[in-house]
Coordinates of C-alpha atoms in Angstrom, one line a residue:
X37 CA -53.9 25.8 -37.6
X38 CA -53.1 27.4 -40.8
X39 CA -49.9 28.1 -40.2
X40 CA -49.5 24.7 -39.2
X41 CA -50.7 22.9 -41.7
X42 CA -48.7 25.5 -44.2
X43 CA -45.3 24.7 -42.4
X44 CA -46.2 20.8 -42.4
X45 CA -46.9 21.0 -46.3
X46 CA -43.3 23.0 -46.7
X47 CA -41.5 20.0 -44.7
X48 CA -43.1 16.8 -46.7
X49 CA -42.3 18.8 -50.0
X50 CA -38.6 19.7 -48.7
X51 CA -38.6 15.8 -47.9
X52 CA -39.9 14.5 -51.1
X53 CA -37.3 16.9 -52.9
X54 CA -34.2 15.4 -50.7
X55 CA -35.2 12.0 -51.5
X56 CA -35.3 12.3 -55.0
X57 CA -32.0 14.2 -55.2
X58 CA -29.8 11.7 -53.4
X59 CA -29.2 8.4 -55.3
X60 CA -30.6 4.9 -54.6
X61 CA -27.5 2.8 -54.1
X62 CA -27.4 -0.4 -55.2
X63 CA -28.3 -2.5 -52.3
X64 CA -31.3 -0.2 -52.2
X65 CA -32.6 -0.8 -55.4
X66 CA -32.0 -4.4 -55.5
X67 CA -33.9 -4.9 -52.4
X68 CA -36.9 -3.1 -53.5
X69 CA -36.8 -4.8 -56.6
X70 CA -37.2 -7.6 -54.6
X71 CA -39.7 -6.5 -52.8
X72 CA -41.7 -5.4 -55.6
X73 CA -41.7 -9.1 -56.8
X74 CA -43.3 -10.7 -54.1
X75 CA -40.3 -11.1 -51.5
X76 CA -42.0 -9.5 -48.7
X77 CA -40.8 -12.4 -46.3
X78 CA -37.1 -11.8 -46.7
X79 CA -37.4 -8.2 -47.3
X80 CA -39.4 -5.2 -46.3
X81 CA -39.0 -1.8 -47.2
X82 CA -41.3 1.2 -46.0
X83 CA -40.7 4.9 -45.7
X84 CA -37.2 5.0 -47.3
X85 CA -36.0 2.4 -45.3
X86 CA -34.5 -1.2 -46.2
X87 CA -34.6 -3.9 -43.5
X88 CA -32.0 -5.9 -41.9
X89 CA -32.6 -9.5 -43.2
X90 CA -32.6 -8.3 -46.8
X91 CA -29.3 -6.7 -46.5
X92 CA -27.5 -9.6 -44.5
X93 CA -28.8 -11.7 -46.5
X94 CA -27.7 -10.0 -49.5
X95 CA -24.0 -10.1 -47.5
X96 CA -24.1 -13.9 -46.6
X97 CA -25.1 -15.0 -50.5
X98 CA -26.0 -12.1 -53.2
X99 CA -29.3 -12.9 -52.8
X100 CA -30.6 -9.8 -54.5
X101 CA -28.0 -9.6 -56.9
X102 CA -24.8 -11.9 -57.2
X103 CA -22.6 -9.9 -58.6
X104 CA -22.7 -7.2 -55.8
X105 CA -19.4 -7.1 -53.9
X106 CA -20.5 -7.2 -50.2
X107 CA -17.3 -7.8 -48.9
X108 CA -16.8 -4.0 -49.3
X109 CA -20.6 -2.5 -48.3
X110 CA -20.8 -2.9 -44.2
X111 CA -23.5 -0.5 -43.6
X112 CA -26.4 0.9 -45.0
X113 CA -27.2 5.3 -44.8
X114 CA -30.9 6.2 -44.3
X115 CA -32.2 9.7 -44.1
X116 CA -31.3 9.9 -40.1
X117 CA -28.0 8.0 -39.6
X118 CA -25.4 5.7 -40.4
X119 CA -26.0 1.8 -38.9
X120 CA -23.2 -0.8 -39.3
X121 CA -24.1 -4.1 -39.9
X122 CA -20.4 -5.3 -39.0
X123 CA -19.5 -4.1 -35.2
X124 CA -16.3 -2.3 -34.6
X125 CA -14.1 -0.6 -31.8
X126 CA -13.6 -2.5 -28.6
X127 CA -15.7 -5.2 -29.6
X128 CA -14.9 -6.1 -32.9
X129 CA -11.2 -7.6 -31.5
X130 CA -13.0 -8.7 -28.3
X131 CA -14.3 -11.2 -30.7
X132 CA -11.5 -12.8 -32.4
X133 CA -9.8 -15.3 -29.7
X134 CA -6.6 -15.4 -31.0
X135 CA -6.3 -11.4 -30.3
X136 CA -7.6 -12.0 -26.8
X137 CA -5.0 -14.6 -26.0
X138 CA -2.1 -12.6 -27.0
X139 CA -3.9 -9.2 -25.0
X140 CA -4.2 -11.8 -22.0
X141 CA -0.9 -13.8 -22.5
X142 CA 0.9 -10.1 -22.9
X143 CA -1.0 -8.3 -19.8
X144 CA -0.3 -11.5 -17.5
X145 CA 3.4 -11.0 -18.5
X146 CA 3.9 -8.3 -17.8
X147 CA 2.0 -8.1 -14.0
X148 CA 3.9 -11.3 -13.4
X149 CA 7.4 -9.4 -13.7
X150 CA 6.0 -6.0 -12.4
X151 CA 5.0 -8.4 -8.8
X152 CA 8.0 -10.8 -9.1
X153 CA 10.5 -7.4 -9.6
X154 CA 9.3 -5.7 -6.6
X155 CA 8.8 -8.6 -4.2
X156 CA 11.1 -7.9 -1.5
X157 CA 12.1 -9.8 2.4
X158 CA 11.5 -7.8 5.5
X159 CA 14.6 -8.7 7.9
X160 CA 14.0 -11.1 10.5
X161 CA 10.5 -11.8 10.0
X162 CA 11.3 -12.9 6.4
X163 CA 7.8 -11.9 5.1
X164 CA 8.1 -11.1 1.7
X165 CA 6.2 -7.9 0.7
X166 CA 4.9 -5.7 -2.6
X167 CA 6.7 -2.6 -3.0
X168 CA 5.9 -0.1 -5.8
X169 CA 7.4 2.4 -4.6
X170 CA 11.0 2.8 -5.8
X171 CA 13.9 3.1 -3.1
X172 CA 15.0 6.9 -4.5
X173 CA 11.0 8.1 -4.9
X174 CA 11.3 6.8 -0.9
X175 CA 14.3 8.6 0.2
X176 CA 13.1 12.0 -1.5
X177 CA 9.8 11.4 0.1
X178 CA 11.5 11.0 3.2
X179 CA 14.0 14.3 2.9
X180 CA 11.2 16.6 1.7
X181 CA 8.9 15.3 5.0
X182 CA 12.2 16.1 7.1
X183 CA 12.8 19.9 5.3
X184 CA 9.1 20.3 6.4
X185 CA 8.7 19.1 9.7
X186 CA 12.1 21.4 10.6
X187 CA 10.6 24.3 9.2
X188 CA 7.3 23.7 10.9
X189 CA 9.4 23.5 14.1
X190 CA 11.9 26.2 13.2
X191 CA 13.2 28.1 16.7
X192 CA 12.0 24.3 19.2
X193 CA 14.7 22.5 17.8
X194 CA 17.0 21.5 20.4
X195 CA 21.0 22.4 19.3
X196 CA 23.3 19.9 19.3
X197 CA 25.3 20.6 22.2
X198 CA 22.2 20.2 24.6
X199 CA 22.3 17.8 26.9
X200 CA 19.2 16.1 25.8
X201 CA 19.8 16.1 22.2
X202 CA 23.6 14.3 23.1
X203 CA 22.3 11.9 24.9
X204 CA 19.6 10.7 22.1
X205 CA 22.2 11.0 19.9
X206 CA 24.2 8.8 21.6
X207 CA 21.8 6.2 21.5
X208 CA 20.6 6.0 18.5
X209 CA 24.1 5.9 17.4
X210 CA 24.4 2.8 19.2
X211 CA 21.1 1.5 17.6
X212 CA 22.6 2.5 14.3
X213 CA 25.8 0.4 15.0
X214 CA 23.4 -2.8 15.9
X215 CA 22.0 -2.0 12.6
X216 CA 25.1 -2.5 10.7
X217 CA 26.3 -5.6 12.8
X218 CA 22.9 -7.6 12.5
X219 CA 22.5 -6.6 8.8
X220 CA 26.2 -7.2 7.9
X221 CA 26.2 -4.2 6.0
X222 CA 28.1 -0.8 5.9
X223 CA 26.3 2.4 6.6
X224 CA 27.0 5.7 6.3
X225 CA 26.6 7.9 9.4
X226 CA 26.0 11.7 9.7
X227 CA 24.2 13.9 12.4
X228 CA 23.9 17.0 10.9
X229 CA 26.1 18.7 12.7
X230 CA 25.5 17.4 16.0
X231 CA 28.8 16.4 18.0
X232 CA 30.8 13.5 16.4
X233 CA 32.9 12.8 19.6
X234 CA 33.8 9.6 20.3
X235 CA 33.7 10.0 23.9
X236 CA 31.8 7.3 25.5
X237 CA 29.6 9.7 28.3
X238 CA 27.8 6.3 29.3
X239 CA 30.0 4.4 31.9
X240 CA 29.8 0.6 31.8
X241 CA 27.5 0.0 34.1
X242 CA 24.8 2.7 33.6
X243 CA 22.7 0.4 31.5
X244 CA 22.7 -2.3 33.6
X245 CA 21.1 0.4 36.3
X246 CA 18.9 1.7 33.7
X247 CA 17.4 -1.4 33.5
X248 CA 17.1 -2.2 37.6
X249 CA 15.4 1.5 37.5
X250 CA 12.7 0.4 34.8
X251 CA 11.7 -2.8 35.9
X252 CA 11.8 -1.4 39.9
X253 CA 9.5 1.5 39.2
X254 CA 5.8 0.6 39.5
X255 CA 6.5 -2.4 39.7
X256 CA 2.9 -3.9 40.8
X257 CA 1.0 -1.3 38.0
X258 CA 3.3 -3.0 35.1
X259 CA 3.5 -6.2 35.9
X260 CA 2.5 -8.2 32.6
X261 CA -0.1 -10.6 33.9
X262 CA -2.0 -13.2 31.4
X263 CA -1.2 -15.4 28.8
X264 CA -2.1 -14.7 25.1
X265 CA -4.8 -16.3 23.0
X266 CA -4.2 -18.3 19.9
X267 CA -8.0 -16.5 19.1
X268 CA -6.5 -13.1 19.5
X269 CA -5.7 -11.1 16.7
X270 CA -2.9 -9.0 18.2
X271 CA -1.3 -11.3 20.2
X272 CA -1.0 -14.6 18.0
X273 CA 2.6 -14.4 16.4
X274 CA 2.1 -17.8 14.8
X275 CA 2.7 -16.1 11.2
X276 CA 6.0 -14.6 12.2
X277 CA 7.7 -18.1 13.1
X278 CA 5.3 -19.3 9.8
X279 CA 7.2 -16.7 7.6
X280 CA 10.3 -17.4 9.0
X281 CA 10.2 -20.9 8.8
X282 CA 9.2 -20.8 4.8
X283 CA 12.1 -17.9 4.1
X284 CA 14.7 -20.4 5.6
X285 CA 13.7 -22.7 3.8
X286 CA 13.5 -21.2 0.8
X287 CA 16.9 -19.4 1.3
X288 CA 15.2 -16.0 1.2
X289 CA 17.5 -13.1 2.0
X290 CA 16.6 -9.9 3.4
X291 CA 16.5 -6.9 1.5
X292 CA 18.3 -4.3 2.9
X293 CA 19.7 -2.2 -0.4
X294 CA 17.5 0.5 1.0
X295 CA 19.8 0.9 3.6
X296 CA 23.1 1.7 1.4
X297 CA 24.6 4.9 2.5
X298 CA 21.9 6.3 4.2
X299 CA 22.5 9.8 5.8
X300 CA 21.1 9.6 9.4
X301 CA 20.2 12.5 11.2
X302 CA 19.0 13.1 14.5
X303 CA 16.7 15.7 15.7
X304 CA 15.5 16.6 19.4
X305 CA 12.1 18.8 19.3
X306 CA 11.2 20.8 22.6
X307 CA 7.5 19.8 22.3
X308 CA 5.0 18.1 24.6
X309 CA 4.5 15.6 22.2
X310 CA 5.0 11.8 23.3
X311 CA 5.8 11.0 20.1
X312 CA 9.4 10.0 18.2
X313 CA 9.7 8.7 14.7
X314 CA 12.2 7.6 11.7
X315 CA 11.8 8.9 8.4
X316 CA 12.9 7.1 5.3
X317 CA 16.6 7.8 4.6
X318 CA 17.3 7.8 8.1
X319 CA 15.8 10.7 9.6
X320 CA 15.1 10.3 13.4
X321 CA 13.0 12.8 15.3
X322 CA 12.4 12.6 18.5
X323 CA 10.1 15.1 21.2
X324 CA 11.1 16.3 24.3
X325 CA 7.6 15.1 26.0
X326 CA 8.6 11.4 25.7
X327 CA 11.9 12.1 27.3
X328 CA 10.0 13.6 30.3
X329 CA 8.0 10.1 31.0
X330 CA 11.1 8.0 29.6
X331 CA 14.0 9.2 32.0
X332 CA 16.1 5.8 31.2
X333 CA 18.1 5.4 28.0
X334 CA 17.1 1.7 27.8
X335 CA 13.4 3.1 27.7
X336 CA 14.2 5.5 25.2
X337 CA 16.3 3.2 23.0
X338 CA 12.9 0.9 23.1
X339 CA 11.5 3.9 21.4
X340 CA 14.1 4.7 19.2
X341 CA 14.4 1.2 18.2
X342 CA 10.9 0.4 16.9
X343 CA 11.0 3.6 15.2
X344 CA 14.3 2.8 13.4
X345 CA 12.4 -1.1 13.2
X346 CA 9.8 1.2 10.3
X347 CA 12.7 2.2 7.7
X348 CA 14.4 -1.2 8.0
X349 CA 11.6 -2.5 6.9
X350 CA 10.2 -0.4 4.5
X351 CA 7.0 0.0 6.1
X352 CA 5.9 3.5 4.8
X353 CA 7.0 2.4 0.7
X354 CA 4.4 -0.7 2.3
X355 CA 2.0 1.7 3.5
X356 CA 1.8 3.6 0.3
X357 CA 1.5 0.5 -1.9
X358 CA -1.2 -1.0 -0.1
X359 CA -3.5 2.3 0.2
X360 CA -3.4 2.1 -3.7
X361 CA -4.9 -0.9 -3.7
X362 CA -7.3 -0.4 -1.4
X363 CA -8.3 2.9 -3.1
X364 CA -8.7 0.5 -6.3
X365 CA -11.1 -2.1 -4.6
X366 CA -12.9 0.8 -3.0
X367 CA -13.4 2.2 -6.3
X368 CA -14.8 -1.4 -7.6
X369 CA -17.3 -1.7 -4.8
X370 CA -18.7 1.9 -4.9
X371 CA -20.4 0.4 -7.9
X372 CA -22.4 -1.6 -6.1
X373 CA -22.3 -0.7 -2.1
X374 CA -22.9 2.9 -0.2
X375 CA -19.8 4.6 -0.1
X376 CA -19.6 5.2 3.8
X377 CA -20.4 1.6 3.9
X378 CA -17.1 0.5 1.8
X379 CA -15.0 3.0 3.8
X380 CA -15.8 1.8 6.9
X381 CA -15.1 -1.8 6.3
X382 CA -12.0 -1.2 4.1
X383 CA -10.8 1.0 7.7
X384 CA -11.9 -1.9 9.8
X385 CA -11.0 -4.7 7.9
X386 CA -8.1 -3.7 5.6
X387 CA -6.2 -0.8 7.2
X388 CA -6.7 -1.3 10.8
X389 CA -5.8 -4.5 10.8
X390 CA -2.6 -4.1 8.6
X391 CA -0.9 -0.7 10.3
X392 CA -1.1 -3.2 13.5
X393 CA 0.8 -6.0 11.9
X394 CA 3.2 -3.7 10.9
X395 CA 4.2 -2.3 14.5
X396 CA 4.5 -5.8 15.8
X397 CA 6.9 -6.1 13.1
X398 CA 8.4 -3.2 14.3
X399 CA 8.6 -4.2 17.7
X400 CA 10.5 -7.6 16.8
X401 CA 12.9 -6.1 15.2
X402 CA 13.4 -3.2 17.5
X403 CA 13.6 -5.2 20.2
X404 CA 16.9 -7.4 18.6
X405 CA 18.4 -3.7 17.9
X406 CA 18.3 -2.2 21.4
X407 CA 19.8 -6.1 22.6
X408 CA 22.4 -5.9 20.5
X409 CA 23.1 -2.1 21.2
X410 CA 23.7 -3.0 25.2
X411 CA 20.1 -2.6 26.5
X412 CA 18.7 -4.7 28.3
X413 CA 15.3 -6.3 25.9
X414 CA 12.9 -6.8 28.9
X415 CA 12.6 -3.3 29.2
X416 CA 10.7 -3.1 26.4
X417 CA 7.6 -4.4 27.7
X418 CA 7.8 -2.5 30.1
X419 CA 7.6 0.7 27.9
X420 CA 4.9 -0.7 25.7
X421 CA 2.5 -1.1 28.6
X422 CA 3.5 2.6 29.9
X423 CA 2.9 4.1 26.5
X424 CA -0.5 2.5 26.6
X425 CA -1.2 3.4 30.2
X426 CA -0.3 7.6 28.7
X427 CA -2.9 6.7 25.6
X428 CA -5.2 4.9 27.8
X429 CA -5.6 1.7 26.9
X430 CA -9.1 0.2 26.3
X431 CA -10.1 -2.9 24.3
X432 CA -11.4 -0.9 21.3
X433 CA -8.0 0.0 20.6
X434 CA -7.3 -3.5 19.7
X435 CA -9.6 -2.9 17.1
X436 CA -9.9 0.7 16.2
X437 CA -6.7 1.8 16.3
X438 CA -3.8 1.8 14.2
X439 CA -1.4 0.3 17.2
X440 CA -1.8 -2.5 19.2
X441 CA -3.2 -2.1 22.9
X442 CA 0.2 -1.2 25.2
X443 CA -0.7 -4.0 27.4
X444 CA -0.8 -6.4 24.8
X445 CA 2.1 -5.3 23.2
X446 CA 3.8 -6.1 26.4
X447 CA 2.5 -9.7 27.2
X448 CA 3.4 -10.8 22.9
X449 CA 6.9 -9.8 24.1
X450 CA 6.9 -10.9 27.3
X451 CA 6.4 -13.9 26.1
X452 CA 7.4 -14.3 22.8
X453 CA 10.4 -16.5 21.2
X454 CA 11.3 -13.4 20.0
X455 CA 12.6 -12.6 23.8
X456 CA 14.6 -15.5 24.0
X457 CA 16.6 -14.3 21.3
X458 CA 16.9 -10.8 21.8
X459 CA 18.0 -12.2 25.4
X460 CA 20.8 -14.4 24.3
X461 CA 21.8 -11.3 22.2
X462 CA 22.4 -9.0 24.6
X463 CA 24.2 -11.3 27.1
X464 CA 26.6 -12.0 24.3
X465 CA 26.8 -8.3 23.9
X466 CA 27.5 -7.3 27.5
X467 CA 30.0 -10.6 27.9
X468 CA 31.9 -8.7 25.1
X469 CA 31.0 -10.6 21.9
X470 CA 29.3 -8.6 18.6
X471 CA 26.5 -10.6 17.6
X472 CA 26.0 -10.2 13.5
X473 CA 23.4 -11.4 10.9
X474 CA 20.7 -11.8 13.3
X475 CA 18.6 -9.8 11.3

């Protein structure tokens, strides 16, 4: 206790010498020359500190002594810290409304012209999407996937004078060609190497027996029985003649800049994988395991097509601009639900249901390509349903899964308006006519 008391003694003394060394400043001693008089009610001073009303009031009208400039004294010091009187940072422009008009009238601005600048048409369907991503930042994206996925594969890739790889790069030439006629536009077209010959190694009638062979084989297992439901989410296509209806009208034209010289390159991989896909920039890869249960080149083009169907319409720069704002709301509602909660919904509500929009897109447009290439369209439902028979099909999928179920894939075609012009496509195309602009 007596060392106690002696260090308590040494700390009020070393207190009682720091308060009599450091000046009173004038709003100080006015205030407790106010208090002294009597003033208790508009201020009250106690242990070396002043109160608030007697200061601000000293700032609104002199009170405690009228020639006192307040406009320059904002805060008072006491022995602890320094308190402003006046607020300032964020808060103190938060409070003038003319700043927050112009912060608001400039942020609007410039979102306005950041949406309106990278608004762009999807061909055909003429939905109009948000892109951020830039056409080059997609292109490089799409070369440095392509240098990776051929060194992952280095020693399976097929060389170009295989049979396998001439024949898929055969068709997808032809798919390419389609390109250019129903976009009107001029591409460039490379195949790194493969054979450029002209030589046509598919005689005139071989498609028309391709298709005989498809729609002939299983013919009671693929039959596409049952009509669709407005209540469906996969099958209703209402928005598609919706969208196109309002582009018409508006005179909306497609964007297909993307597209200018474009270097497209075809690959043949000797894995089991029933899988094919197109890169952007024009990078088609395609797996030997979907050419084993695909023998026909009108199946394959189906393939080929829808893939191709992606980087016409930009679906991946999509992809990658939506993700980023879906990361953004999940980041706004971890605040305030569980986390595994917010990432389930956003999967099943957001994602899900947006990756399956996007390959009915894809199979629209795919489906006009392989028409005007020569193939016959109503293979293609065909091929939807087998893909989904190889998957196995079950009515989750409709709903868990980033693709439509293969079955319904087939009966939206099937029975689609979609059909009926793919159809009067390719019977201009075999009568000998080029069909253009019908993307």
């Amino acid at each position: 206790m007596a060392y106690y008391r002696r260090a308590k003694a040494a700390l009020d003394a070393f207190r009682n010498l720091s308060s009599k060394a450091v000046p009173k400043s004038p709003v100080q001693e006015s205030c407790s020359r106010v208090y002294s008089n009597g003033s208790a009610n508009s201020a009250k001073f106690s242990s070396g500190f002043y109160s608030y009303s007697c200061i601000s009031q000293r700032l609104r009208n002199s009170y405690c002594n009228p020639n006192f400039n307040t406009a320059k004294r904002y805060y008072y010091v006491d022995r602890y810290h320094v308190q402003h009187f006046r607020p300032r940072g964020p808060r103190k422009w938060l409070q003038n409304p003319r700043t927050v008009f112009i912060v608001v009238v400039i942020g609007s601005g410039a979102f306005i012209t950041l949406y309106l600048g990278n608004l762009e048409t999807v061909p055909y369907t003429k939905r109009t999407h948000f892109v951020l991503l830039s056409k080059a930042v997609e292109r490089q994206l799409g070369e440095s996937q392509f240098q990776q996925m051929k060194a992952a594969f280095k020693g399976k890739i097929l060389p170009a004078i295989h049979p396998d790889s001439v024949r898929v790069r055969l068709i997808a030439k032809d798919i390419i060609e389609a390109l250019q006629r129903g976009l009107k536009h001029e591409t460039v077209w490379s195949d790194m190497g493969y054979a450029s010959t002209e030589t046509d190694f598919v005689n005139e009638g071989r498609a028309a027996r391709d298709t005989l062979r498809a729609l002939s084989e299983n013919s009671e297992r693929g039959k596409t029985e049952g009509k669709w439901h407005q209540e469906d989410e996969i099958l209703d296509d209402k928005w598609v003649q919706q969208s196109r209806k309002k582009g018409q009208e508006k005179g909306l034209q497609s964007a297909t800049s993307h597209l200018d010289g474009l270097n497209w390159e075809v690959l043949v991989v000797n894995e089991p994988v029933i899988n094919a896909f197109c890169l952007p920039g024009g990078k088609i890869v395609v797996f030997t395991g979907l050419l084993e249960h695909f023998r026909t080149d009108a199946e394959i083009a189906t393939i080929i097509g829808h893939e191709v169907a992606h980087a016409v319409a930009r679906h991946a720069a999509e992809g990658i601009t939506k993700n980023l704002w879906f990361a953004i709301l999940q980041l706004i509602l971890y605040q305030f639900v569980m986390p595994d909660v917010v990432n389930t919904m956003s999967t099943l509500f957001l994602r899900l249901p947006f990756s399956r929009k996007m390959e009915m897109e894809a199979d629209y447009i795919g489906l006009l390509l392989i028409a005007s290439s020569g193939y016959d369209p109503r293979v293609a439902p065909k091929v939807y349903e087998k893909l989904g028979q190889i998957a196995g099909d079950s009515k989750l999928r409709d709903y868990l899964s980033t693709h439509p179920s293969g079955k319904k894939r087939a009966q939206l075609l099937a029975q689609a308006k979609v059909m009926e012009e793919a159809l009067a496509i390719y019977r201009e195309v075999k009568a000998g006519y080029g069909i253009e602009g019908f993307l």
